[in-house]
């Protein structure tokens, strides 16, 4: 399989997940500004989840800029990442059903720990399949940002035991580290 097919598959699945996310939103009972204020928590969790998905999708695109070959390990690693991403609408709905739920907050953060672990699996599989692509290997082999993210997600999970509202907000704050994609990959791709 060529890398373009895997990228196209991912580019199709992530927008579907985003669409499912918006379908979970229910309009306010009273169509007014006051009514919209009443669903502010649902709108906030939707926005956070939407932009988290966009950040993952954008970084996925950048990570694949220098990829020359993929193998079965890459395909399955990418599939595992998509599997966990597909749970974002579900966990967002759980948080929406009870914004004060410790379980919902922790489940949301735990999902992003799983997404981070699957991201690292994909990263390692791409390095393994593209050993001859030096700029890719240099950018992905030792990726401190992925490790910092995992540690930060675990910290958010632990903090949410004491401040459950921090689960979703903390997850979003951690993901802001990823708004800027892999700089080395982007720079190397411009030189090609």
GROMACS .gro file of C-alpha atoms in nm:
model
  192
    1UNK     CA    1   0.000   0.000   0.000
    2UNK     CA    2   0.122   0.349  -0.080
    3UNK     CA    3   0.136   0.614   0.189
    4UNK     CA    4  -0.118   0.828   0.001
    5UNK     CA    5  -0.387   0.565   0.052
    6UNK     CA    6  -0.325   0.554   0.426
    7UNK     CA    7  -0.328   0.934   0.444
    8UNK     CA    8  -0.651   0.948   0.241
    9UNK     CA    9  -0.810   0.690   0.470
   10UNK     CA   10  -0.715   0.894   0.776
   11UNK     CA   11  -0.827   1.215   0.603
   12UNK     CA   12  -1.168   1.053   0.552
   13UNK     CA   13  -1.210   0.906   0.900
   14UNK     CA   14  -1.115   1.211   1.108
   15UNK     CA   15  -1.380   1.440   0.949
   16UNK     CA   16  -1.640   1.167   1.000
   17UNK     CA   17  -1.546   1.158   1.369
   18UNK     CA   18  -1.578   1.538   1.381
   19UNK     CA   19  -1.920   1.514   1.216
   20UNK     CA   20  -2.038   1.255   1.469
   21UNK     CA   21  -1.917   1.493   1.739
   22UNK     CA   22  -2.143   1.775   1.619
   23UNK     CA   23  -2.438   1.538   1.578
   24UNK     CA   24  -2.425   1.478   1.954
   25UNK     CA   25  -2.512   1.844   2.015
   26UNK     CA   26  -2.877   1.920   2.087
   27UNK     CA   27  -3.015   2.269   2.029
   28UNK     CA   28  -3.136   2.454   2.337
   29UNK     CA   29  -3.500   2.414   2.432
   30UNK     CA   30  -3.546   2.789   2.414
   31UNK     CA   31  -3.396   2.941   2.099
   32UNK     CA   32  -3.247   3.254   2.246
   33UNK     CA   33  -2.915   3.382   2.380
   34UNK     CA   34  -3.030   3.273   2.724
   35UNK     CA   35  -3.105   2.927   2.584
   36UNK     CA   36  -2.759   2.905   2.431
   37UNK     CA   37  -2.608   3.011   2.762
   38UNK     CA   38  -2.786   2.711   2.912
   39UNK     CA   39  -2.589   2.472   2.687
   40UNK     CA   40  -2.255   2.651   2.723
   41UNK     CA   41  -2.087   2.348   2.883
   42UNK     CA   42  -2.190   2.125   2.592
   43UNK     CA   43  -2.072   2.386   2.341
   44UNK     CA   44  -1.740   2.420   2.526
   45UNK     CA   45  -1.679   2.045   2.537
   46UNK     CA   46  -1.771   2.022   2.166
   47UNK     CA   47  -1.525   2.300   2.080
   48UNK     CA   48  -1.247   2.146   2.288
   49UNK     CA   49  -1.297   1.801   2.134
   50UNK     CA   50  -1.326   1.942   1.781
   51UNK     CA   51  -1.000   2.134   1.808
   52UNK     CA   52  -0.823   1.841   1.975
   53UNK     CA   53  -0.918   1.626   1.674
   54UNK     CA   54  -0.800   1.901   1.438
   55UNK     CA   55  -0.464   1.921   1.619
   56UNK     CA   56  -0.413   1.544   1.589
   57UNK     CA   57  -0.515   1.548   1.221
   58UNK     CA   58  -0.281   1.838   1.139
   59UNK     CA   59   0.013   1.675   1.314
   60UNK     CA   60  -0.062   1.345   1.140
   61UNK     CA   61  -0.036   1.528   0.807
   62UNK     CA   62   0.297   1.683   0.903
   63UNK     CA   63   0.435   1.357   1.037
   64UNK     CA   64   0.370   1.194   0.698
   65UNK     CA   65   0.534   1.470   0.489
   66UNK     CA   66   0.868   1.286   0.468
   67UNK     CA   67   0.740   0.928   0.484
   68UNK     CA   68   0.855   0.723   0.185
   69UNK     CA   69   0.724   0.378   0.273
   70UNK     CA   70   0.473   0.211   0.497
   71UNK     CA   71   0.439  -0.148   0.609
   72UNK     CA   72   0.186  -0.356   0.798
   73UNK     CA   73   0.307  -0.223   1.133
   74UNK     CA   74   0.245   0.135   1.017
   75UNK     CA   75  -0.101   0.044   0.886
   76UNK     CA   76  -0.202  -0.120   1.211
   77UNK     CA   77  -0.048   0.154   1.425
   78UNK     CA   78  -0.247   0.410   1.229
   79UNK     CA   79  -0.560   0.197   1.270
   80UNK     CA   80  -0.510   0.186   1.648
   81UNK     CA   81  -0.478   0.567   1.651
   82UNK     CA   82  -0.802   0.601   1.453
   83UNK     CA   83  -0.973   0.354   1.686
   84UNK     CA   84  -0.900   0.570   1.989
   85UNK     CA   85  -0.985   0.891   1.802
   86UNK     CA   86  -1.325   0.743   1.718
   87UNK     CA   87  -1.408   0.738   2.091
   88UNK     CA   88  -1.379   1.118   2.124
   89UNK     CA   89  -1.750   1.179   2.046
   90UNK     CA   90  -1.849   0.908   2.295
   91UNK     CA   91  -1.640   1.043   2.582
   92UNK     CA   92  -1.744   1.399   2.499
   93UNK     CA   93  -2.110   1.290   2.526
   94UNK     CA   94  -2.037   1.131   2.865
   95UNK     CA   95  -1.887   1.459   2.989
   96UNK     CA   96  -2.186   1.649   2.844
   97UNK     CA   97  -2.434   1.422   3.023
   98UNK     CA   98  -2.283   1.507   3.360
   99UNK     CA   99  -2.022   1.786   3.355
  100UNK     CA  100  -1.964   1.733   3.729
  101UNK     CA  101  -1.875   1.366   3.690
  102UNK     CA  102  -1.532   1.259   3.808
  103UNK     CA  103  -1.567   0.944   3.596
  104UNK     CA  104  -1.644   1.139   3.278
  105UNK     CA  105  -1.354   1.375   3.331
  106UNK     CA  106  -1.109   1.094   3.395
  107UNK     CA  107  -1.241   0.884   3.107
  108UNK     CA  108  -1.185   1.178   2.871
  109UNK     CA  109  -0.828   1.225   2.994
  110UNK     CA  110  -0.762   0.850   2.988
  111UNK     CA  111  -0.875   0.844   2.625
  112UNK     CA  112  -0.614   1.106   2.539
  113UNK     CA  113  -0.349   0.904   2.721
  114UNK     CA  114  -0.444   0.615   2.489
  115UNK     CA  115  -0.437   0.847   2.187
  116UNK     CA  116  -0.089   0.964   2.291
  117UNK     CA  117   0.033   0.606   2.334
  118UNK     CA  118  -0.105   0.508   1.993
  119UNK     CA  119   0.054   0.821   1.843
  120UNK     CA  120   0.389   0.705   1.983
  121UNK     CA  121   0.331   0.358   1.840
  122UNK     CA  122   0.268   0.513   1.497
  123UNK     CA  123   0.575   0.735   1.535
  124UNK     CA  124   0.797   0.436   1.618
  125UNK     CA  125   0.651   0.231   1.332
  126UNK     CA  126   0.720   0.513   1.084
  127UNK     CA  127   1.082   0.538   1.200
  128UNK     CA  128   1.117   0.160   1.163
  129UNK     CA  129   0.972   0.162   0.810
  130UNK     CA  130   1.171   0.466   0.695
  131UNK     CA  131   1.520   0.414   0.838
  132UNK     CA  132   1.681   0.559   0.524
  133UNK     CA  133   1.488   0.889   0.548
  134UNK     CA  134   1.733   1.068   0.776
  135UNK     CA  135   1.531   1.389   0.841
  136UNK     CA  136   1.226   1.183   0.939
  137UNK     CA  137   1.428   0.956   1.168
  138UNK     CA  138   1.604   1.257   1.324
  139UNK     CA  139   1.269   1.422   1.397
  140UNK     CA  140   1.075   1.122   1.521
  141UNK     CA  141   1.320   0.877   1.677
  142UNK     CA  142   1.369   1.077   1.995
  143UNK     CA  143   1.063   1.292   2.033
  144UNK     CA  144   1.061   1.463   2.373
  145UNK     CA  145   0.734   1.641   2.296
  146UNK     CA  146   0.551   1.306   2.283
  147UNK     CA  147   0.701   1.202   2.616
  148UNK     CA  148   0.624   1.538   2.781
  149UNK     CA  149   0.269   1.508   2.652
  150UNK     CA  150   0.225   1.163   2.805
  151UNK     CA  151   0.361   1.279   3.140
  152UNK     CA  152   0.137   1.587   3.130
  153UNK     CA  153  -0.172   1.378   3.047
  154UNK     CA  154  -0.098   1.151   3.343
  155UNK     CA  155  -0.061   1.461   3.564
  156UNK     CA  156  -0.397   1.594   3.436
  157UNK     CA  157  -0.554   1.256   3.512
  158UNK     CA  158  -0.419   1.262   3.869
  159UNK     CA  159  -0.518   1.626   3.926
  160UNK     CA  160  -0.871   1.547   3.809
  161UNK     CA  161  -0.916   1.329   4.121
  162UNK     CA  162  -0.914   1.654   4.320
  163UNK     CA  163  -1.049   1.895   4.057
  164UNK     CA  164  -1.258   1.700   3.809
  165UNK     CA  165  -1.331   2.001   3.586
  166UNK     CA  166  -0.960   2.011   3.505
  167UNK     CA  167  -0.977   1.686   3.306
  168UNK     CA  168  -1.107   1.828   2.980
  169UNK     CA  169  -0.951   2.173   3.020
  170UNK     CA  170  -0.613   2.026   3.118
  171UNK     CA  171  -0.624   1.789   2.822
  172UNK     CA  172  -0.682   2.085   2.591
  173UNK     CA  173  -0.398   2.283   2.752
  174UNK     CA  174  -0.160   1.988   2.704
  175UNK     CA  175  -0.263   1.953   2.340
  176UNK     CA  176  -0.174   2.317   2.278
  177UNK     CA  177   0.187   2.190   2.275
  178UNK     CA  178   0.095   2.031   1.943
  179UNK     CA  179  -0.050   2.337   1.768
  180UNK     CA  180   0.293   2.382   1.615
  181UNK     CA  181   0.379   2.065   1.423
  182UNK     CA  182   0.717   1.894   1.401
  183UNK     CA  183   0.936   2.186   1.298
  184UNK     CA  184   1.226   1.970   1.173
  185UNK     CA  185   0.994   1.775   0.943
  186UNK     CA  186   0.834   2.090   0.809
  187UNK     CA  187   1.175   2.249   0.741
  188UNK     CA  188   1.307   1.934   0.572
  189UNK     CA  189   0.992   1.903   0.357
  190UNK     CA  190   1.041   2.260   0.231
  191UNK     CA  191   1.393   2.171   0.115
  192UNK     CA  192   1.272   1.876  -0.093
   0.00000   0.00000   0.00000
